[in-house]
Short mmCIF file of C-alpha atoms and ligand atoms in Angstrom, two decimals:
data_model
loop_
_atom_site.label_atom_id
_atom_site.label_comp_id
_atom_site.label_asym_id
_atom_site.label_seq_id
_atom_site.Cartn_x
_atom_site.Cartn_y
_atom_site.Cartn_z
CA MET A 9 -13.03 -27.52 31.96
CA LYS A 10 -10.05 -25.23 32.50
CA ASN A 11 -8.79 -26.05 29.03
CA LEU A 12 -12.19 -25.14 27.68
CA THR A 13 -12.16 -21.78 29.49
CA TYR A 14 -8.69 -21.14 28.11
CA PHE A 15 -9.87 -22.02 24.62
CA ILE A 16 -12.88 -19.69 24.87
CA LEU A 17 -10.63 -16.91 26.14
CA CYS A 18 -8.27 -17.38 23.21
CA LEU A 19 -11.21 -17.26 20.80
CA ALA A 20 -12.45 -14.07 22.41
CA VAL A 21 -9.02 -12.44 22.17
CA THR A 22 -8.64 -13.53 18.54
CA SER A 23 -12.02 -12.10 17.62
CA ILE A 24 -11.20 -8.79 19.29
CA TYR A 25 -8.14 -8.63 17.04
CA ALA A 26 -10.22 -9.57 14.00
CA GLN A 27 -12.59 -6.69 14.72
CA GLN A 28 -9.73 -4.24 14.72
CA ASN A 29 -9.45 -4.37 10.96
CA VAL A 30 -5.86 -5.48 10.85
CA ASN A 31 -4.11 -4.66 7.61
CA TYR A 32 -2.37 -7.54 5.87
CA ASP A 33 -2.39 -5.94 2.45
CA GLU A 34 0.94 -4.47 1.34
CA SER A 35 -0.82 -2.12 -1.09
CA LYS A 36 -2.65 -0.54 1.87
CA VAL A 37 0.51 0.35 3.78
CA PRO A 38 0.34 4.14 4.07
CA ALA A 39 3.03 6.38 2.60
CA TYR A 40 5.27 7.36 5.50
CA THR A 41 8.44 9.23 6.30
CA LEU A 42 10.66 7.70 8.93
CA PRO A 43 11.99 9.97 11.67
CA GLU A 44 15.56 11.02 10.98
CA LEU A 45 18.31 8.79 12.20
CA LEU A 46 21.28 11.10 11.88
CA LYS A 47 19.68 14.54 12.20
CA CYS A 48 19.92 15.99 15.69
CA GLN A 49 17.20 17.95 17.37
CA ASN A 50 19.16 21.15 16.68
CA GLY A 51 19.03 20.38 12.96
CA GLU A 52 22.66 19.30 12.61
CA MET A 53 23.53 16.05 10.87
CA VAL A 54 25.97 13.70 12.57
CA THR A 55 28.65 12.46 10.22
CA THR A 56 30.96 10.48 12.50
CA ALA A 57 30.56 7.64 15.00
CA GLU A 58 31.85 9.98 17.68
CA GLU A 59 29.18 12.62 16.99
CA TRP A 60 26.57 9.90 16.90
CA GLU A 61 27.61 8.65 20.33
CA LYS A 62 27.92 12.10 21.86
CA GLN A 63 24.94 13.85 20.38
CA ARG A 64 22.34 11.89 18.50
CA ARG A 65 22.41 8.56 20.33
CA PRO A 66 21.59 10.09 23.75
CA GLU A 67 18.71 12.04 22.18
CA LEU A 68 17.22 8.84 20.79
CA MET A 69 17.74 6.92 24.04
CA GLU A 70 15.82 9.66 25.80
CA LEU A 71 12.97 9.52 23.26
CA PHE A 72 12.62 5.74 23.53
CA ALA A 73 12.68 5.93 27.32
CA SER A 74 10.19 8.76 27.61
CA HIS A 75 7.78 7.85 24.80
CA VAL A 76 7.94 4.08 24.33
CA TYR A 77 9.37 1.82 27.04
CA GLY A 78 9.56 4.10 30.07
CA ARG A 79 12.60 5.00 32.10
CA THR A 80 14.77 2.37 33.71
CA PRO A 81 15.55 3.66 37.22
CA ALA A 82 19.07 4.87 37.86
CA GLU A 83 18.94 3.32 41.35
CA SER A 84 19.72 -0.34 41.84
CA ILE A 85 18.32 -2.90 44.24
CA ASP A 86 20.10 -5.81 45.91
CA VAL A 87 20.32 -9.11 44.08
CA TYR A 88 21.43 -12.26 45.94
CA HIS A 89 22.46 -15.46 44.17
CA GLU A 90 22.17 -18.93 45.60
CA LEU A 91 23.35 -22.04 43.79
CA LEU A 92 20.49 -24.53 44.07
CA THR A 93 21.76 -27.42 41.98
CA GLU A 94 24.81 -28.34 39.96
CA ASN A 95 24.94 -31.32 37.64
CA PRO A 96 28.27 -31.83 35.86
CA GLU A 97 26.78 -34.64 33.77
CA ALA A 98 23.81 -32.89 32.15
CA LEU A 99 22.77 -33.50 28.54
CA GLY A 100 24.32 -36.95 28.52
CA GLY A 101 27.57 -35.69 30.03
CA LYS A 102 28.05 -32.91 27.49
CA ALA A 103 27.25 -30.03 29.81
CA THR A 104 27.26 -28.77 33.35
CA CYS A 105 23.86 -27.58 34.47
CA ARG A 106 23.39 -25.03 37.23
CA GLN A 107 20.20 -23.66 38.72
CA VAL A 108 20.66 -20.43 40.59
CA LYS A 109 18.10 -18.61 42.68
CA PHE A 110 18.05 -14.84 42.28
CA THR A 111 16.51 -12.89 45.15
CA PHE A 112 15.74 -9.26 44.31
CA SER A 113 15.31 -7.22 47.45
CA ASN A 114 14.87 -3.67 48.67
CA GLY A 115 15.23 -4.66 52.31
CA ASN A 116 11.46 -4.76 52.93
CA LYS A 117 10.18 -6.76 50.06
CA LYS A 118 11.63 -9.36 47.72
CA THR A 119 10.89 -11.32 44.58
CA GLU A 120 12.52 -14.51 43.33
CA ALA A 121 13.67 -15.95 40.05
CA ILE A 122 15.56 -19.05 38.97
CA LEU A 123 18.24 -18.99 36.31
CA LEU A 124 18.91 -22.21 34.42
CA MET A 125 22.34 -22.57 32.85
CA TYR A 126 23.97 -25.14 30.64
CA ILE A 127 27.71 -24.83 30.09
CA PRO A 128 29.51 -27.10 27.61
CA ASN A 129 32.03 -29.43 29.27
CA LYS A 130 34.09 -29.12 26.10
CA PRO A 131 35.83 -27.01 25.03
CA LYS A 132 37.56 -26.33 28.32
CA GLY A 133 38.14 -22.67 28.98
CA LYS A 134 35.87 -19.69 28.57
CA VAL A 135 32.88 -19.98 26.27
CA PRO A 136 30.40 -17.53 24.73
CA VAL A 137 26.84 -17.52 26.03
CA PHE A 138 23.29 -16.93 24.86
CA VAL A 139 21.00 -15.23 27.37
CA GLY A 140 17.26 -15.45 26.83
CA TYR A 141 13.95 -15.66 28.62
CA ASN A 142 11.62 -18.59 28.29
CA PHE A 143 7.85 -18.14 28.33
CA ASN A 144 6.53 -21.13 30.24
CA GLY A 145 9.12 -21.77 32.93
CA ASN A 146 12.53 -23.43 33.01
CA HIS A 147 10.86 -26.85 33.28
CA SER A 148 9.23 -26.22 29.88
CA THR A 149 12.58 -26.06 28.08
CA THR A 150 13.65 -29.63 28.91
CA THR A 151 12.31 -33.04 29.89
CA ASP A 152 14.94 -33.31 32.66
CA THR A 153 12.93 -33.83 35.85
CA THR A 154 15.58 -32.17 38.03
CA ILE A 155 14.80 -28.79 36.51
CA LEU A 156 12.75 -26.74 38.94
CA TYR A 157 9.51 -24.92 38.24
CA SER A 158 10.00 -21.18 37.86
CA PRO A 159 8.52 -19.20 40.76
CA GLY A 160 6.76 -16.62 38.55
CA LEU A 161 4.65 -19.25 36.81
CA ARG A 162 2.43 -19.88 39.81
CA LEU A 163 1.36 -16.22 39.74
CA VAL A 164 0.04 -16.37 36.20
CA ARG A 165 -1.03 -19.97 35.58
CA GLU A 166 -3.39 -22.08 37.62
CA PRO A 167 -2.27 -25.63 38.44
CA GLY A 168 -3.26 -27.90 35.57
CA HIS A 169 -2.70 -25.22 32.94
CA PRO A 170 -0.83 -26.69 29.93
CA ASP A 171 2.19 -24.46 30.68
CA TRP A 172 2.93 -26.58 33.74
CA GLU A 173 3.66 -29.60 31.59
CA ARG A 174 7.36 -30.45 31.61
CA GLY A 175 9.10 -30.04 28.29
CA ASN A 176 6.24 -28.17 26.62
CA GLN A 177 8.61 -25.82 24.76
CA THR A 178 11.72 -27.94 24.19
CA ASN A 179 11.47 -27.11 20.48
CA ARG A 180 12.47 -23.53 21.30
CA TRP A 181 15.54 -24.58 23.28
CA PRO A 182 17.70 -27.04 21.30
CA TYR A 183 20.26 -27.29 24.08
CA ASP A 184 22.19 -30.17 22.49
CA MET A 185 22.74 -28.17 19.35
CA ILE A 186 23.77 -24.99 21.19
CA ILE A 187 26.11 -26.83 23.54
CA GLY A 188 27.44 -28.88 20.62
CA ARG A 189 28.50 -25.64 18.94
CA GLY A 190 30.44 -24.61 22.05
CA TYR A 191 28.01 -22.10 23.59
CA ALA A 192 26.60 -21.84 27.08
CA VAL A 193 22.92 -20.90 27.57
CA ALA A 194 21.34 -18.99 30.43
CA THR A 195 17.56 -18.84 30.57
CA MET A 196 14.96 -17.66 33.05
CA CYS A 197 11.18 -17.51 32.94
CA TYR A 198 10.10 -13.97 32.10
CA HIS A 199 7.24 -14.21 34.61
CA ASP A 200 9.89 -14.30 37.36
CA ILE A 201 10.76 -10.69 36.55
CA PHE A 202 7.33 -9.29 35.69
CA PRO A 203 4.50 -11.84 35.76
CA ASP A 204 2.83 -10.99 32.50
CA LYS A 205 -0.53 -9.59 33.57
CA PRO A 206 -1.32 -5.92 34.18
CA GLU A 207 -2.60 -6.55 37.68
CA LEU A 208 0.61 -8.32 38.73
CA LYS A 209 2.96 -5.34 38.67
CA ASP A 210 3.01 -5.52 42.44
CA HIS A 211 4.78 -8.88 42.12
CA SER A 212 7.34 -7.60 39.62
CA VAL A 213 10.83 -6.26 40.25
CA ILE A 214 9.41 -2.80 39.49
CA SER A 215 7.59 -2.89 42.83
CA LEU A 216 10.94 -3.07 44.64
CA PHE A 217 12.36 0.17 43.27
CA PRO A 218 12.27 3.50 45.09
CA GLY A 219 9.31 5.63 44.05
CA TYR A 220 7.06 2.71 43.12
CA ASP A 221 3.47 3.56 43.96
CA PRO A 222 0.77 1.02 43.06
CA GLN A 223 -1.80 3.84 42.87
CA LYS A 224 0.16 6.18 40.69
CA THR A 225 2.06 5.75 37.44
CA ALA A 226 3.93 8.61 35.81
CA PRO A 227 3.60 8.87 32.02
CA ASP A 228 7.22 7.84 31.53
CA ASP A 229 7.40 5.18 34.25
CA TRP A 230 8.86 1.88 33.14
CA GLN A 231 6.61 -1.11 32.62
CA ALA A 232 6.94 -4.81 31.83
CA ILE A 233 9.24 -4.54 28.80
CA GLY A 234 11.55 -2.25 30.75
CA ALA A 235 11.55 -4.69 33.65
CA TRP A 236 12.36 -7.67 31.41
CA ALA A 237 15.21 -5.67 29.86
CA LEU A 238 16.58 -4.86 33.30
CA GLY A 239 16.27 -8.50 34.35
CA SER A 240 18.46 -9.62 31.48
CA SER A 241 21.14 -7.16 32.58
CA ARG A 242 20.98 -8.66 36.07
CA ILE A 243 21.54 -12.08 34.46
CA VAL A 244 24.68 -10.65 32.84
CA ASP A 245 25.88 -9.41 36.26
CA PHE A 246 25.66 -12.99 37.44
CA LEU A 247 27.35 -14.41 34.34
CA GLU A 248 30.28 -12.12 35.09
CA THR A 249 30.85 -14.20 38.22
CA GLN A 250 30.96 -17.50 36.32
CA LYS A 251 34.47 -18.69 35.57
CA GLU A 252 33.53 -20.53 32.37
CA ILE A 253 31.85 -17.56 30.70
CA ASP A 254 33.62 -15.30 28.23
CA THR A 255 32.03 -11.99 29.14
CA ASP A 256 33.18 -10.40 25.88
CA LYS A 257 30.93 -12.85 24.06
CA ILE A 258 27.46 -12.43 25.45
CA ALA A 259 24.51 -12.65 23.06
CA ILE A 260 20.88 -12.02 23.97
CA MET A 261 18.12 -13.79 22.08
CA GLY A 262 14.47 -12.90 22.57
CA HIS A 263 11.38 -14.19 20.85
CA SER A 264 8.27 -12.14 20.24
CA ARG A 265 7.49 -9.98 23.32
CA GLN A 266 10.94 -10.99 24.53
CA GLY A 267 12.37 -9.92 21.18
CA LYS A 268 11.05 -6.45 22.01
CA ALA A 269 12.64 -6.59 25.46
CA ALA A 270 15.92 -7.95 24.04
CA LEU A 271 16.25 -4.97 21.70
CA TRP A 272 15.57 -2.53 24.51
CA ALA A 273 18.05 -4.39 26.74
CA GLY A 274 20.61 -4.31 23.93
CA ALA A 275 20.14 -0.58 23.44
CA GLN A 276 20.77 0.05 27.13
CA ASP A 277 23.44 -2.47 28.08
CA PRO A 278 26.62 -2.58 25.98
CA ARG A 279 27.64 -5.90 27.51
CA PHE A 280 25.28 -7.55 25.03
CA ARG A 281 27.63 -7.88 22.07
CA ILE A 282 25.04 -9.56 19.88
CA VAL A 283 21.34 -8.76 20.07
CA ILE A 284 18.87 -11.09 18.38
CA SER A 285 15.20 -10.37 17.95
CA ASN A 286 13.08 -13.25 16.73
CA ASN A 287 9.59 -12.48 15.37
CA SER A 288 9.46 -9.41 17.61
CA GLY A 289 6.97 -7.42 15.54
CA CYS A 290 5.17 -4.36 16.88
CA GLY A 291 7.25 -2.64 19.56
CA GLY A 292 10.17 -4.84 18.52
CA ALA A 293 11.90 -4.71 15.16
CA ALA A 294 8.88 -3.81 12.98
CA LEU A 295 8.42 -0.24 11.76
CA PHE A 296 5.36 1.24 13.47
CA ARG A 297 4.55 3.56 10.58
CA ARG A 298 3.70 0.70 8.22
CA LYS A 299 0.65 -0.16 10.34
CA PHE A 300 0.82 -3.69 8.97
CA GLY A 301 -0.37 -6.47 11.29
CA GLU A 302 -0.34 -5.51 14.97
CA THR A 303 -0.46 -1.75 15.56
CA ILE A 304 0.24 0.54 18.51
CA GLU A 305 -3.44 0.75 19.35
CA ILE A 306 -3.93 -3.02 19.28
CA ILE A 307 -0.88 -3.77 21.38
CA ASN A 308 -1.65 -1.10 23.98
CA LYS A 309 -5.21 -2.38 24.35
CA ALA A 310 -4.19 -6.02 24.64
CA PHE A 311 -1.12 -5.41 26.81
CA PRO A 312 -1.59 -2.13 28.68
CA HIS A 313 1.26 -3.02 31.03
CA TRP A 314 4.06 -3.47 28.48
CA PHE A 315 4.87 0.10 27.40
CA CYS A 316 4.91 3.39 29.27
CA GLU A 317 1.72 5.44 29.51
CA ASN A 318 3.06 8.10 27.15
CA PHE A 319 3.13 5.49 24.41
CA HIS A 320 -0.65 5.15 24.57
CA GLN A 321 -1.11 8.63 23.11
CA TYR A 322 0.18 7.22 19.81
CA ASN A 323 -2.69 4.77 19.42
CA ASN A 324 -3.63 5.18 15.78
CA LYS A 325 -1.26 8.16 15.59
CA GLU A 326 1.94 6.43 14.53
CA GLU A 327 3.04 9.46 12.54
CA TRP A 328 3.26 11.54 15.72
CA LEU A 329 5.59 9.14 17.48
CA PRO A 330 9.00 10.87 17.56
CA VAL A 331 10.85 7.59 16.88
CA ASP A 332 10.54 4.43 14.83
CA GLN A 333 12.18 1.07 15.25
CA HIS A 334 15.07 1.43 12.79
CA GLN A 335 16.37 3.89 15.39
CA LEU A 336 16.09 1.30 18.16
CA LEU A 337 18.18 -1.14 16.12
CA ALA A 338 20.70 1.62 15.39
CA LEU A 339 21.13 2.24 19.14
CA ILE A 340 22.79 -1.19 19.31
CA ALA A 341 25.62 -0.18 16.92
CA PRO A 342 28.46 -0.96 16.66
CA ARG A 343 27.47 -4.17 18.39
CA LYS A 344 25.85 -6.76 16.17
CA VAL A 345 22.13 -7.02 15.65
CA TYR A 346 20.13 -9.81 14.03
CA VAL A 347 16.45 -9.74 13.12
CA ALA A 348 14.55 -12.93 12.28
CA SER A 349 11.09 -13.17 10.73
CA ALA A 350 8.73 -15.99 9.83
CA GLU A 351 6.82 -16.00 6.55
CA GLU A 352 3.42 -16.76 8.06
CA ASP A 353 3.88 -14.39 11.00
CA LEU A 354 2.13 -11.48 9.31
CA TRP A 355 0.94 -10.19 12.68
CA ALA A 356 4.61 -9.25 13.31
CA ASP A 357 5.04 -7.69 9.85
CA PRO A 358 8.10 -9.48 8.44
CA ARG A 359 8.65 -6.77 5.85
CA GLY A 360 8.54 -4.08 8.54
CA GLU A 361 11.08 -6.07 10.57
CA PHE A 362 13.34 -6.34 7.55
CA LEU A 363 13.06 -2.66 6.65
CA ALA A 364 13.96 -1.53 10.16
CA ALA A 365 17.13 -3.61 9.89
CA TYR A 366 17.80 -2.09 6.48
CA ASP A 367 17.06 1.45 7.66
CA ALA A 368 19.37 1.15 10.69
CA GLY A 369 22.22 0.94 8.17
CA PRO A 370 23.41 4.58 8.15
CA VAL A 371 24.54 4.39 11.79
CA TYR A 372 26.40 1.12 11.25
CA ARG A 373 28.08 2.68 8.23
CA LEU A 374 29.43 5.47 10.45
CA TYR A 375 31.47 2.69 12.05
CA GLY A 376 32.47 1.24 8.70
CA LEU A 377 30.37 -1.85 9.32
CA GLU A 378 28.57 -4.12 6.91
CA THR A 379 24.89 -3.29 6.49
CA ILE A 380 22.02 -4.67 4.42
CA ASN A 381 22.63 -3.19 1.00
CA GLN A 382 19.22 -3.30 -0.65
CA ASP A 383 15.64 -2.80 0.50
CA LYS A 384 14.46 -5.92 -1.32
CA MET A 385 13.85 -8.74 1.13
CA PRO A 386 16.00 -11.84 0.79
CA GLY A 387 14.30 -15.10 -0.16
CA LEU A 388 13.25 -17.68 2.42
CA HIS A 389 16.18 -19.34 4.17
CA LYS A 390 18.71 -16.95 2.64
CA PRO A 391 20.16 -15.33 5.74
CA ILE A 392 22.09 -12.07 5.53
CA MET A 393 25.05 -12.18 7.89
CA GLY A 394 26.77 -8.81 7.94
CA ASP A 395 27.13 -6.72 11.07
CA ILE A 396 23.37 -6.37 10.74
CA GLY A 397 21.83 -9.77 10.08
CA TYR A 398 18.41 -10.88 8.91
CA HIS A 399 16.54 -13.96 7.83
CA ILE A 400 13.04 -14.97 6.98
CA ARG A 401 12.10 -18.61 7.19
CA ALA A 402 9.03 -20.58 6.18
CA GLY A 403 6.41 -21.25 8.83
CA LYS A 404 4.72 -19.67 11.79
CA HIS A 405 5.48 -17.46 14.76
CA ASP A 406 7.92 -19.57 16.81
CA VAL A 407 11.58 -20.26 17.48
CA THR A 408 12.79 -23.21 15.45
CA GLU A 409 16.02 -25.15 15.02
CA TYR A 410 16.52 -23.31 11.76
CA ASP A 411 16.41 -19.99 13.64
CA TRP A 412 18.94 -21.25 16.16
CA ALA A 413 21.21 -22.57 13.42
CA CYS A 414 21.28 -19.04 11.94
CA PHE A 415 21.83 -17.39 15.34
CA LEU A 416 24.74 -19.76 15.96
CA ASP A 417 26.22 -19.00 12.53
CA PHE A 418 25.88 -15.27 13.17
CA ALA A 419 27.48 -15.59 16.61
CA GLY A 420 30.16 -17.87 15.15
CA LYS A 421 31.04 -15.23 12.60
CA HIS A 422 31.28 -12.38 15.10
CA PHE A 423 32.63 -14.25 18.09
CA LYS A 424 34.96 -16.20 15.81
CA ASN A 425 33.83 -19.36 17.53
C1 LIG B 14 1.07 -11.45 20.84
C2 LIG B 14 1.40 -9.99 20.74
C3 LIG B 14 2.68 -9.82 20.01
C4 LIG B 14 3.76 -10.75 20.50
C5 LIG B 14 3.24 -12.12 20.90
C6 LIG B 14 4.16 -12.96 21.77
O1 LIG B 14 -0.15 -11.71 21.39
O2 LIG B 14 0.36 -9.35 20.09
O3 LIG B 14 3.09 -8.47 20.08
O4 LIG B 14 4.45 -10.18 21.53
O5 LIG B 14 2.07 -12.03 21.60
O6 LIG B 14 4.91 -12.45 22.59
O7 LIG B 14 4.09 -14.17 21.63
#
């Protein structure tokens, strides 16, 4: 019965999208001019990496915070870590597994999360790490019955929902392969940070910060994507306490809505040396102004709690938005950025994702880095691996072993692993 309700709900959501007249026709992409990357608000062009960092970059950070994702508070809250389990013989003896409870607290109220880590037993010594959220809970990434259910899941999914099934997303987390290449992984369920429903903000980390008022939201207040971005920085704080982790080699990988959050986290936190967005689409790597697949209006209607309220004024008015997503990717420079698309994932606009990576180039070139040198998309399974990376693979919206193989190659190149 519950499965049936879920199915009917999905059908309803799909038909709402269908009614929105989504454009999947390249010839109907409007002519557009992207907002300037290197031209400052005073009209001056930046010509050096130093000018970019001093002048233009802060302007763009401010625009993304005030018009798109909302402002991350300057204040911090307390985070306590408690080691729940440690298994030195995980993955058939190849890795050490730790589960660590995070308690976020403001003294009056708290929320909880569980981080799941796998660290390769070989090589000995410090290893690079991939940080990334999972969608359905830590238990969904493995069939290992010692892995605990993520606390956030119970807020969004009734018992019996398919997401509770152990190992339901192991395909997205090929731990053996990642560990085999010498990388650690740290994952957490994104619902632990902001349970992904508009009415659950009160259970999110946002509700712990000074100034939070459930009745009142300022137009530039942060929302779910901002919270997820902050959560990944708190994971990095913890990784800095782990003796096996090489903190100069931290990569963040996010899929879809978490690809959006990963880019925003990467723009804000320089400790992410590699930022990977997989199938992130609208509000992630895709250029808004192409209006191909999901648009600002569609995403704001379906997910009113993801972006700041100011962003809603750009529903169907992409051309008025003072930024576009090539600028978000450029904010990550000179650190490495990788964008991955899937051929059948037209909703996320693969071409728009590619073009943003291409159009971020001028900032990377200020640092003398290797950019994508032509605006023609590469063929399927022909990854580009410069300082900006990109691939498009066959298939649907998902994270596959092929994607991970490319992420590992990209990390291998830049971390010299
Ligand atoms: C879709 C949404 C996309 C993407 C995706 C996901 O429903 O429209 O923007 O975020 O969810 O996260 O899987």
